[in-house]
Short mmCIF file of C-alpha atoms in Angstrom, two decimals:
data_model
loop_
_atom_site.label_atom_id
_atom_site.label_comp_id
_atom_site.label_asym_id
_atom_site.label_seq_id
_atom_site.Cartn_x
_atom_site.Cartn_y
_atom_site.Cartn_z
CA UNK A 1 32.45 72.25 67.22
CA UNK A 2 30.85 73.49 63.98
CA UNK A 3 27.15 72.85 63.56
CA UNK A 4 25.80 71.65 60.22
CA UNK A 5 24.79 75.12 58.96
CA UNK A 6 28.25 76.53 59.66
CA UNK A 7 29.90 73.57 57.97
CA UNK A 8 27.65 73.93 54.94
CA UNK A 9 28.47 77.64 54.70
CA UNK A 10 32.22 76.98 54.74
CA UNK A 11 31.86 74.23 52.15
CA UNK A 12 29.93 76.59 49.87
CA UNK A 13 32.69 79.20 50.17
CA UNK A 14 35.29 76.63 49.20
CA UNK A 15 33.24 75.62 46.19
CA UNK A 16 32.74 79.27 45.30
CA UNK A 17 36.50 79.91 45.35
CA UNK A 18 37.28 76.74 43.41
CA UNK A 19 34.68 76.99 40.68
CA UNK A 20 34.01 80.70 40.34
CA UNK A 21 31.21 83.11 41.05
CA UNK A 22 29.05 81.66 38.27
CA UNK A 23 28.24 78.58 40.36
CA UNK A 24 25.59 80.06 42.64
CA UNK A 25 24.01 82.05 39.85
CA UNK A 26 23.91 78.96 37.66
CA UNK A 27 22.23 76.94 40.40
CA UNK A 28 19.61 79.64 40.89
CA UNK A 29 19.01 79.91 37.17
CA UNK A 30 18.66 76.13 36.91
CA UNK A 31 16.03 76.22 39.66
CA UNK A 32 14.05 78.88 37.79
CA UNK A 33 14.43 77.57 34.27
CA UNK A 34 14.70 73.81 34.80
CA UNK A 35 16.00 71.69 31.94
CA UNK A 36 16.91 74.52 29.61
CA UNK A 37 19.29 76.10 32.13
CA UNK A 38 20.96 72.80 32.90
CA UNK A 39 21.62 72.07 29.25
CA UNK A 40 19.16 69.17 29.16
CA UNK A 41 17.01 68.61 26.09
CA UNK A 42 13.49 68.06 27.39
CA UNK A 43 9.99 68.43 26.03
CA UNK A 44 9.77 71.70 24.13
CA UNK A 45 13.56 72.18 24.19
CA UNK A 46 15.65 72.26 21.03
CA UNK A 47 17.71 69.06 20.47
CA UNK A 48 21.47 69.48 20.75
CA UNK A 49 22.08 68.14 17.22
CA UNK A 50 24.96 69.26 14.97
CA UNK A 51 23.61 68.25 11.54
CA UNK A 52 20.14 67.67 10.09
CA UNK A 53 18.76 64.49 11.65
CA UNK A 54 17.51 61.68 9.43
CA UNK A 55 15.96 59.72 12.30
CA UNK A 56 13.74 61.01 15.13
CA UNK A 57 13.14 57.62 16.76
CA UNK A 58 15.03 54.35 17.23
CA UNK A 59 13.70 50.82 17.72
CA UNK A 60 16.68 48.65 18.68
CA UNK A 61 16.01 44.91 18.51
CA UNK A 62 18.83 43.17 20.40
CA UNK A 63 19.09 39.40 20.01
CA UNK A 64 20.64 38.36 23.31
CA UNK A 65 23.25 35.60 23.02
CA UNK A 66 24.72 36.24 19.58
CA UNK A 67 22.84 34.97 16.48
CA UNK A 68 24.69 32.59 14.17
CA UNK A 69 25.53 34.71 11.12
CA UNK A 70 26.34 31.77 8.84
CA UNK A 71 22.95 30.18 9.55
CA UNK A 72 21.02 33.40 8.84
CA UNK A 73 22.69 35.93 6.55
CA UNK A 74 26.34 35.08 5.83
CA UNK A 75 26.02 32.34 3.18
CA UNK A 76 29.08 30.05 2.96
CA UNK A 77 28.37 27.22 0.45
CA UNK A 78 32.05 26.18 0.29
CA UNK A 79 31.77 24.92 3.85
CA UNK A 80 29.70 21.94 2.69
CA UNK A 81 32.96 20.46 1.39
CA UNK A 82 34.59 21.01 4.79
CA UNK A 83 32.11 19.05 6.90
CA UNK A 84 33.82 17.61 10.02
CA UNK A 85 37.25 18.76 8.86
CA UNK A 86 39.38 20.76 11.30
CA UNK A 87 39.42 24.53 11.19
CA UNK A 88 42.84 25.43 9.68
CA UNK A 89 45.32 27.16 11.99
CA UNK A 90 45.84 29.70 9.20
CA UNK A 91 42.20 30.77 9.62
CA UNK A 92 42.06 30.74 13.40
CA UNK A 93 45.43 32.54 13.69
CA UNK A 94 45.75 31.90 17.41
CA UNK A 95 42.48 33.59 18.36
CA UNK A 96 41.67 33.18 22.03
CA UNK A 97 38.65 31.00 22.71
CA UNK A 98 36.09 30.79 25.47
CA UNK A 99 36.56 28.15 28.16
CA UNK A 100 33.67 26.27 26.60
CA UNK A 101 35.74 25.16 23.59
CA UNK A 102 39.35 25.99 24.48
CA UNK A 103 39.81 22.44 25.81
CA UNK A 104 38.60 20.70 22.66
CA UNK A 105 41.18 18.50 20.94
CA UNK A 106 39.83 19.52 17.54
CA UNK A 107 37.58 22.15 15.96
CA UNK A 108 35.35 20.38 13.40
CA UNK A 109 33.68 22.50 10.72
CA UNK A 110 29.87 22.55 10.93
CA UNK A 111 28.40 23.90 7.68
CA UNK A 112 24.92 25.36 7.92
CA UNK A 113 22.19 22.82 7.27
CA UNK A 114 19.85 25.50 5.94
CA UNK A 115 19.18 26.42 2.32
CA UNK A 116 19.80 29.98 1.19
CA UNK A 117 18.42 32.02 -1.70
CA UNK A 118 19.07 35.48 -3.05
CA UNK A 119 16.26 37.89 -2.24
CA UNK A 120 15.07 41.25 -3.53
CA UNK A 121 16.68 43.46 -6.12
CA UNK A 122 19.77 43.73 -3.94
CA UNK A 123 20.33 39.95 -4.15
CA UNK A 124 20.95 39.46 -0.44
CA UNK A 125 21.44 35.80 0.54
CA UNK A 126 18.94 34.90 3.26
CA UNK A 127 18.26 31.62 5.04
CA UNK A 128 15.10 29.64 4.36
CA UNK A 129 14.23 30.19 8.04
CA UNK A 130 13.39 33.86 7.37
CA UNK A 131 10.78 33.84 4.56
CA UNK A 132 9.00 36.99 5.78
CA UNK A 133 12.17 39.02 6.30
CA UNK A 134 13.21 38.04 2.78
CA UNK A 135 10.35 40.16 1.42
CA UNK A 136 11.73 43.44 2.78
CA UNK A 137 15.50 43.10 2.21
CA UNK A 138 15.43 46.06 -0.18
CA UNK A 139 14.41 48.24 2.78
CA UNK A 140 17.31 46.95 4.88
CA UNK A 141 21.04 47.64 5.03
CA UNK A 142 23.10 44.59 6.01
CA UNK A 143 26.47 44.84 7.73
CA UNK A 144 28.24 41.47 7.44
CA UNK A 145 31.53 42.74 8.86
CA UNK A 146 30.72 43.81 12.40
CA UNK A 147 33.43 42.98 14.92
CA UNK A 148 34.23 43.43 18.60
CA UNK A 149 36.98 42.68 21.12
CA UNK A 150 34.58 41.15 23.65
CA UNK A 151 34.17 37.37 23.71
CA UNK A 152 31.83 36.84 26.69
CA UNK A 153 28.23 37.96 27.04
CA UNK A 154 28.23 40.53 29.83
CA UNK A 155 31.11 42.67 28.51
CA UNK A 156 29.98 42.12 24.91
CA UNK A 157 26.40 43.28 25.48
CA UNK A 158 27.66 46.21 27.55
CA UNK A 159 30.06 47.11 24.71
CA UNK A 160 27.31 46.99 22.12
CA UNK A 161 24.90 49.01 24.24
CA UNK A 162 27.23 51.55 25.89
CA UNK A 163 30.43 51.60 23.84
CA UNK A 164 32.45 50.16 26.72
CA UNK A 165 32.95 46.65 28.09
CA UNK A 166 32.82 48.00 31.64
CA UNK A 167 29.31 48.63 32.93
CA UNK A 168 28.23 51.96 34.35
CA UNK A 169 28.33 54.05 31.17
CA UNK A 170 25.26 55.57 29.52
CA UNK A 171 23.72 53.36 26.84
CA UNK A 172 22.74 54.44 23.34
CA UNK A 173 19.15 55.03 24.45
CA UNK A 174 20.29 57.33 27.25
CA UNK A 175 22.54 59.30 24.92
CA UNK A 176 19.58 59.68 22.54
CA UNK A 177 17.36 60.91 25.36
CA UNK A 178 20.04 63.36 26.51
CA UNK A 179 20.62 64.71 23.01
CA UNK A 180 17.11 64.81 21.54
CA UNK A 181 14.85 65.20 24.56
CA UNK A 182 11.20 64.24 24.75
CA UNK A 183 8.40 64.52 22.21
CA UNK A 184 5.70 63.54 24.70
CA UNK A 185 5.67 64.82 28.29
CA UNK A 186 3.30 62.00 29.30
CA UNK A 187 5.56 59.10 28.28
CA UNK A 188 9.23 58.24 28.95
CA UNK A 189 11.75 59.28 26.33
CA UNK A 190 13.51 55.89 26.53
CA UNK A 191 11.60 52.63 27.07
CA UNK A 192 12.88 49.05 27.51
CA UNK A 193 10.87 45.93 26.56
CA UNK A 194 12.01 42.36 27.24
CA UNK A 195 10.29 39.87 24.92
CA UNK A 196 9.87 36.28 26.09
CA UNK A 197 11.09 33.68 23.56
CA UNK A 198 8.93 30.61 23.06
CA UNK A 199 12.01 28.42 23.59
CA UNK A 200 13.56 28.75 27.07
CA UNK A 201 16.45 26.32 26.62
CA UNK A 202 19.36 28.67 27.30
CA UNK A 203 18.38 32.20 28.26
CA UNK A 204 20.93 34.78 29.34
CA UNK A 205 20.65 37.19 32.25
CA UNK A 206 19.57 40.66 31.16
CA UNK A 207 20.66 43.30 33.65
CA UNK A 208 19.06 46.70 34.21
CA UNK A 209 22.60 48.08 34.09
CA UNK A 210 22.28 47.87 30.30
CA UNK A 211 19.72 50.68 30.24
CA UNK A 212 21.31 52.77 32.96
CA UNK A 213 21.94 56.47 32.32
CA UNK A 214 25.44 56.09 33.80
CA UNK A 215 26.93 59.50 34.51
CA UNK A 216 24.08 61.29 32.70
CA UNK A 217 21.15 62.57 34.71
CA UNK A 218 18.87 59.80 35.99
CA UNK A 219 15.95 61.03 33.87
CA UNK A 220 17.73 59.60 30.81
CA UNK A 221 17.69 56.00 32.07
CA UNK A 222 15.42 53.51 30.33
CA UNK A 223 11.99 52.80 31.81
CA UNK A 224 11.26 49.08 31.75
CA UNK A 225 7.73 48.02 30.78
CA UNK A 226 6.37 44.64 31.91
CA UNK A 227 4.30 42.26 29.79
CA UNK A 228 2.08 41.04 32.65
CA UNK A 229 0.22 42.95 35.36
CA UNK A 230 0.76 46.68 35.53
CA UNK A 231 3.06 47.76 32.64
CA UNK A 232 5.14 49.71 35.17
CA UNK A 233 5.42 48.73 38.82
CA UNK A 234 3.45 50.93 41.25
CA UNK A 235 2.04 53.12 38.47
CA UNK A 236 -1.50 52.62 39.76
CA UNK A 237 -2.72 53.97 43.05
CA UNK A 238 -2.81 51.51 45.97
CA UNK A 239 -6.20 50.27 47.08
CA UNK A 240 -8.04 52.99 48.98
CA UNK A 241 -5.86 55.82 47.64
CA UNK A 242 -7.74 58.26 45.40
CA UNK A 243 -6.23 60.43 42.67
CA UNK A 244 -6.77 63.50 44.86
CA UNK A 245 -4.79 61.93 47.69
CA UNK A 246 -2.06 60.89 45.25
CA UNK A 247 -1.89 64.46 43.90
CA UNK A 248 -1.64 66.00 47.39
CA UNK A 249 1.04 63.47 48.31
CA UNK A 250 3.11 64.35 45.25
CA UNK A 251 2.70 68.07 45.89
CA UNK A 252 4.01 67.54 49.43
CA UNK A 253 6.95 65.49 48.18
CA UNK A 254 7.72 68.13 45.59
CA UNK A 255 7.87 70.84 48.26
CA UNK A 256 10.17 68.72 50.42
CA UNK A 257 12.44 67.93 47.46
CA UNK A 258 12.60 71.60 46.50
CA UNK A 259 13.74 72.43 50.02
CA UNK A 260 16.31 69.65 49.78
CA UNK A 261 17.61 71.07 46.50
CA UNK A 262 17.87 74.58 47.96
CA UNK A 263 19.81 73.13 50.90
CA UNK A 264 22.26 70.86 49.06
CA UNK A 265 22.01 71.71 45.34
CA UNK A 266 22.05 68.08 44.19
CA UNK A 267 20.72 68.03 40.58
CA UNK A 268 19.41 64.49 41.08
CA UNK A 269 16.85 66.00 43.46
CA UNK A 270 15.36 67.89 40.51
CA UNK A 271 15.38 64.66 38.52
CA UNK A 272 13.43 63.00 41.33
CA UNK A 273 10.79 65.75 41.15
CA UNK A 274 10.46 65.36 37.38
CA UNK A 275 10.20 61.57 37.57
CA UNK A 276 7.43 61.72 40.20
CA UNK A 277 5.48 64.06 37.94
CA UNK A 278 6.08 61.87 34.88
CA UNK A 279 4.85 58.83 36.81
CA UNK A 280 1.66 60.72 37.71
CA UNK A 281 1.02 61.68 34.08
CA UNK A 282 1.73 58.13 32.93
CA UNK A 283 -1.23 56.90 34.97
CA UNK A 284 -3.37 58.18 32.11
CA UNK A 285 -1.06 57.76 29.12
CA UNK A 286 0.30 54.23 29.71
CA UNK A 287 -3.04 52.38 29.85
CA UNK A 288 -4.02 53.93 26.52
CA UNK A 289 -0.61 53.07 25.06
CA UNK A 290 -0.72 49.41 26.06
CA UNK A 291 -4.40 48.87 25.14
CA UNK A 292 -4.19 46.92 21.88
CA UNK A 293 -7.95 46.57 21.46
CA UNK A 294 -8.11 49.42 18.95
CA UNK A 295 -5.64 47.77 16.58
CA UNK A 296 -7.24 46.24 13.48
CA UNK A 297 -7.16 42.58 12.52
CA UNK A 298 -5.19 43.63 9.46
CA UNK A 299 -2.46 45.01 11.70
CA UNK A 300 -2.38 41.92 13.91
CA UNK A 301 -2.16 39.71 10.82
CA UNK A 302 0.76 41.81 9.59
CA UNK A 303 2.85 41.00 12.69
CA UNK A 304 1.69 37.39 12.99
CA UNK A 305 -0.56 35.30 15.20
CA UNK A 306 1.60 35.92 18.30
CA UNK A 307 0.95 39.68 18.15
CA UNK A 308 -2.10 39.31 20.40
CA UNK A 309 -0.12 37.46 23.09
CA UNK A 310 1.43 39.84 25.65
CA UNK A 311 5.18 39.45 26.05
CA UNK A 312 5.86 37.76 22.72
CA UNK A 313 8.33 39.36 20.34
CA UNK A 314 5.52 40.08 17.85
CA UNK A 315 3.43 41.80 20.52
CA UNK A 316 6.50 43.75 21.66
CA UNK A 317 7.27 44.88 18.10
CA UNK A 318 3.72 46.15 17.69
CA UNK A 319 3.93 47.93 21.05
CA UNK A 320 7.22 49.53 19.93
CA UNK A 321 5.43 50.96 16.88
CA UNK A 322 2.69 52.36 19.14
CA UNK A 323 5.36 53.96 21.31
CA UNK A 324 7.23 55.79 18.58
CA UNK A 325 3.86 56.80 17.11
CA UNK A 326 3.18 58.60 20.41
CA UNK A 327 6.57 60.28 20.61
CA UNK A 328 8.83 57.86 22.48
CA UNK A 329 12.34 58.55 21.19
CA UNK A 330 14.08 55.23 21.82
CA UNK A 331 12.61 51.74 22.31
CA UNK A 332 15.08 49.02 23.30
CA UNK A 333 13.80 45.46 22.79
CA UNK A 334 15.64 42.39 24.09
CA UNK A 335 14.91 38.91 22.73
CA UNK A 336 16.70 36.06 24.49
CA UNK A 337 17.94 32.49 23.77
CA UNK A 338 20.32 33.11 20.83
CA UNK A 339 23.30 31.57 22.67
CA UNK A 340 23.49 28.40 20.57
CA UNK A 341 26.28 26.33 22.13
CA UNK A 342 24.30 23.18 21.41
CA UNK A 343 21.15 22.03 19.64
CA UNK A 344 21.24 25.01 17.28
CA UNK A 345 18.95 23.32 14.78
CA UNK A 346 16.46 22.35 17.46
CA UNK A 347 16.23 25.93 18.70
CA UNK A 348 16.73 28.03 15.57
CA UNK A 349 13.27 27.19 14.26
CA UNK A 350 11.70 28.74 17.36
CA UNK A 351 14.01 31.77 17.38
CA UNK A 352 13.38 32.68 13.76
CA UNK A 353 9.65 32.01 14.13
CA UNK A 354 9.59 34.53 16.98
CA UNK A 355 11.22 37.36 15.02
CA UNK A 356 10.72 36.72 11.30
CA UNK A 357 7.19 37.92 10.56
CA UNK A 358 7.31 40.42 13.41
CA UNK A 359 10.31 42.22 11.86
CA UNK A 360 8.63 42.15 8.46
CA UNK A 361 5.45 43.49 10.06
CA UNK A 362 7.28 46.28 11.88
CA UNK A 363 9.05 47.51 8.74
CA UNK A 364 5.91 47.24 6.62
CA UNK A 365 3.66 48.85 9.25
CA UNK A 366 5.96 51.83 9.73
CA UNK A 367 6.30 52.20 5.97
CA UNK A 368 2.53 52.16 5.42
CA UNK A 369 2.07 54.82 8.10
CA UNK A 370 4.78 57.08 6.66
CA UNK A 371 6.93 56.60 9.76
CA UNK A 372 9.81 54.49 8.43
CA UNK A 373 11.69 57.45 7.01
CA UNK A 374 12.27 58.93 10.47
CA UNK A 375 12.33 55.71 12.54
CA UNK A 376 15.61 53.79 12.60
CA UNK A 377 15.28 50.03 13.22
CA UNK A 378 18.38 48.13 14.37
CA UNK A 379 18.64 44.32 14.57
CA UNK A 380 21.61 42.32 15.88
CA UNK A 381 23.39 40.66 18.78
CA UNK A 382 26.57 41.24 20.76
CA UNK A 383 28.82 38.97 18.64
CA UNK A 384 28.60 36.06 16.19
CA UNK A 385 29.17 32.31 16.28
CA UNK A 386 32.02 30.03 15.22
CA UNK A 387 31.97 27.93 12.06
CA UNK A 388 33.41 25.06 14.08
CA UNK A 389 31.13 23.03 16.31
CA UNK A 390 31.17 23.00 20.08
CA UNK A 391 31.29 19.33 21.03
CA UNK A 392 30.23 16.78 18.42
CA UNK A 393 28.97 17.58 14.95
CA UNK A 394 26.49 16.02 12.54
CA UNK A 395 24.89 17.12 9.30
CA UNK A 396 21.59 17.63 11.07
CA UNK A 397 22.63 19.35 14.30
CA UNK A 398 25.54 21.15 15.93
CA UNK A 399 26.43 23.92 18.39
CA UNK A 400 28.54 27.03 17.93
CA UNK A 401 30.72 29.00 20.36
CA UNK A 402 31.04 32.80 20.70
CA UNK A 403 32.83 34.56 17.85
CA UNK A 404 33.78 38.27 18.06
CA UNK A 405 35.75 38.58 14.82
CA UNK A 406 32.74 38.90 12.52
CA UNK A 407 28.97 38.97 12.76
CA UNK A 408 25.96 40.38 10.89
CA UNK A 409 23.58 43.20 11.80
CA UNK A 410 20.98 45.09 9.82
CA UNK A 411 19.27 48.46 9.92
CA UNK A 412 16.19 49.84 8.19
CA UNK A 413 14.52 53.25 7.88
CA UNK A 414 15.76 56.45 9.51
CA UNK A 415 17.98 57.54 6.61
CA UNK A 416 19.53 54.11 5.96
CA UNK A 417 20.23 53.13 2.35
CA UNK A 418 17.92 50.19 1.73
CA UNK A 419 19.22 47.23 -0.26
CA UNK A 420 22.82 47.77 0.89
CA UNK A 421 25.08 44.77 1.53
CA UNK A 422 28.22 45.98 3.25
CA UNK A 423 31.30 44.05 4.30
CA UNK A 424 32.59 40.61 3.46
CA UNK A 425 34.02 37.68 5.40
CA UNK A 426 36.19 34.74 4.34
CA UNK A 427 34.81 31.35 3.28
CA UNK A 428 34.72 30.27 6.94
CA UNK A 429 32.79 33.35 8.16
CA UNK A 430 35.69 33.65 10.57
CA UNK A 431 37.70 36.70 9.46
CA UNK A 432 36.71 39.92 7.71
CA UNK A 433 38.23 40.38 4.27
CA UNK A 434 36.52 43.62 3.21
CA UNK A 435 35.10 46.76 4.84
CA UNK A 436 35.27 46.02 8.59
CA UNK A 437 32.83 47.85 10.88
CA UNK A 438 33.77 48.15 14.54
CA UNK A 439 31.18 48.78 17.26
CA UNK A 440 32.43 52.37 17.56
CA UNK A 441 31.97 52.85 13.79
CA UNK A 442 28.44 51.52 14.15
CA UNK A 443 27.67 53.91 17.02
CA UNK A 444 29.15 56.85 15.12
CA UNK A 445 26.87 56.00 12.18
CA UNK A 446 23.75 55.75 14.36
CA UNK A 447 24.56 59.07 16.05
CA UNK A 448 25.06 60.63 12.60
CA UNK A 449 21.59 59.48 11.54
CA UNK A 450 20.20 61.06 14.72
CA UNK A 451 21.92 64.36 13.88
CA UNK A 452 25.04 64.17 16.04
CA UNK A 453 28.72 64.53 15.25
CA UNK A 454 30.09 61.76 17.46
CA UNK A 455 33.30 63.73 18.08
CA UNK A 456 31.38 66.75 19.41
CA UNK A 457 28.54 64.94 21.17
CA UNK A 458 30.09 64.82 24.63
CA UNK A 459 29.30 65.10 28.33
CA UNK A 460 31.76 66.49 30.87
CA UNK A 461 32.39 63.95 33.63
CA UNK A 462 35.36 63.43 35.95
CA UNK A 463 37.29 66.10 34.09
CA UNK A 464 36.87 64.45 30.67
CA UNK A 465 34.62 65.06 27.67
CA UNK A 466 33.01 61.61 27.64
CA UNK A 467 31.72 60.14 24.35
CA UNK A 468 29.69 57.11 23.35
CA UNK A 469 32.35 56.30 20.76
CA UNK A 470 35.31 56.49 23.16
CA UNK A 471 38.75 57.88 22.39
CA UNK A 472 40.00 55.57 19.64
CA UNK A 473 39.54 56.64 15.99
CA UNK A 474 36.27 55.60 14.35
CA UNK A 475 34.21 56.72 11.40
CA UNK A 476 30.69 57.16 10.11
CA UNK A 477 29.99 54.42 7.54
CA UNK A 478 28.68 56.68 4.79
CA UNK A 479 28.01 53.72 2.51
CA UNK A 480 25.07 52.77 4.74
CA UNK A 481 23.40 56.19 4.52
CA UNK A 482 20.89 57.11 1.83
#
């Protein structure tokens, strides 16, 4: 019977014959040179960009649940005449519905109860619920013609974040980390923040799978920061453990992991070494990052009164600015409770109050600091809402079901053409009538702003050149780029 060493030797010979003599040399070179040899963009390594980048950082504000576009940005005054009338079959065109409304005997139109006004030089129609955002519309590019095939939350959020409805793929933040590398060796390249909404009526589950690195190296996964207690679990030394003991422990683990890598050649072992070292360095960098005491009252007032309350959206937005200021490449922020199947009016006031001044403050703060030009801000959900009401309808309140055919997103900074209003929907905000933008088009545009040709920005996995934008044709929306 073969012992383990003999078996390992024979396996190595098979691999050598199958993959060529370069394999062993490549593994040795990777051990000596680290990230550069493995083709990873790390701190001090040149990004793998194809064109000049307009954005160096991304702050992605995802509104979990799907904001109602016709109550925020997609003004449809004609719908006032359609109150409680049935959605015409010619508009619905046999679209499949969720099980939450598919059994309804009728689909009554629920016009928005909110007043709208044109704002800025661009004349963008904005709801009365967003008075602060209205002040910076000329810095924003609105896409009113986003669309997706996904109709339920889990596949829809996965699609928006990873380019695929099936989980397990790298998300946009991981692709950014892989392509651009780090600007600060003492902080993660990709950070995730989950803001707590003041209204908790209907929150959705937010899974860590959304910030997974998928088939990319584990170092490109998002690092989740907490709003209470230690920002990162186990970042501080346990009681009775000094920094010297921690350092000796890590040195011992590093030696063991290096032996493991020499024995088996698993690249994730090198990732484990790097992540241990990053965690050690973060013991000094993270407390300084999350200490808001040095921020001025003027800055807090810019983001709103909630900015001093840990875990609020305003506090999270301010923390996101501090992160990109210190070199974090990608900050993913999730804000929950936008799934308005019922009591939309009762909840929309809280939702918009959470994000309105904070978004204004983030754009204005970055602009004042000269950081908006190279920081791309993204705001949006995973799909939109239906013009017809779920359940009963009244002039003063209603609910809306999921709607994938059209929804609104906006971007600001990072090479985006401010004051742009792109795409158009029909009078029912149900179908796109001009300039559709698919999720893959959106991703291609974001990658372009970061300096990547989405067709060439690939990663070899399972015999295929994998891409964020998939295999179906898509395009960069040049009209959104300054």
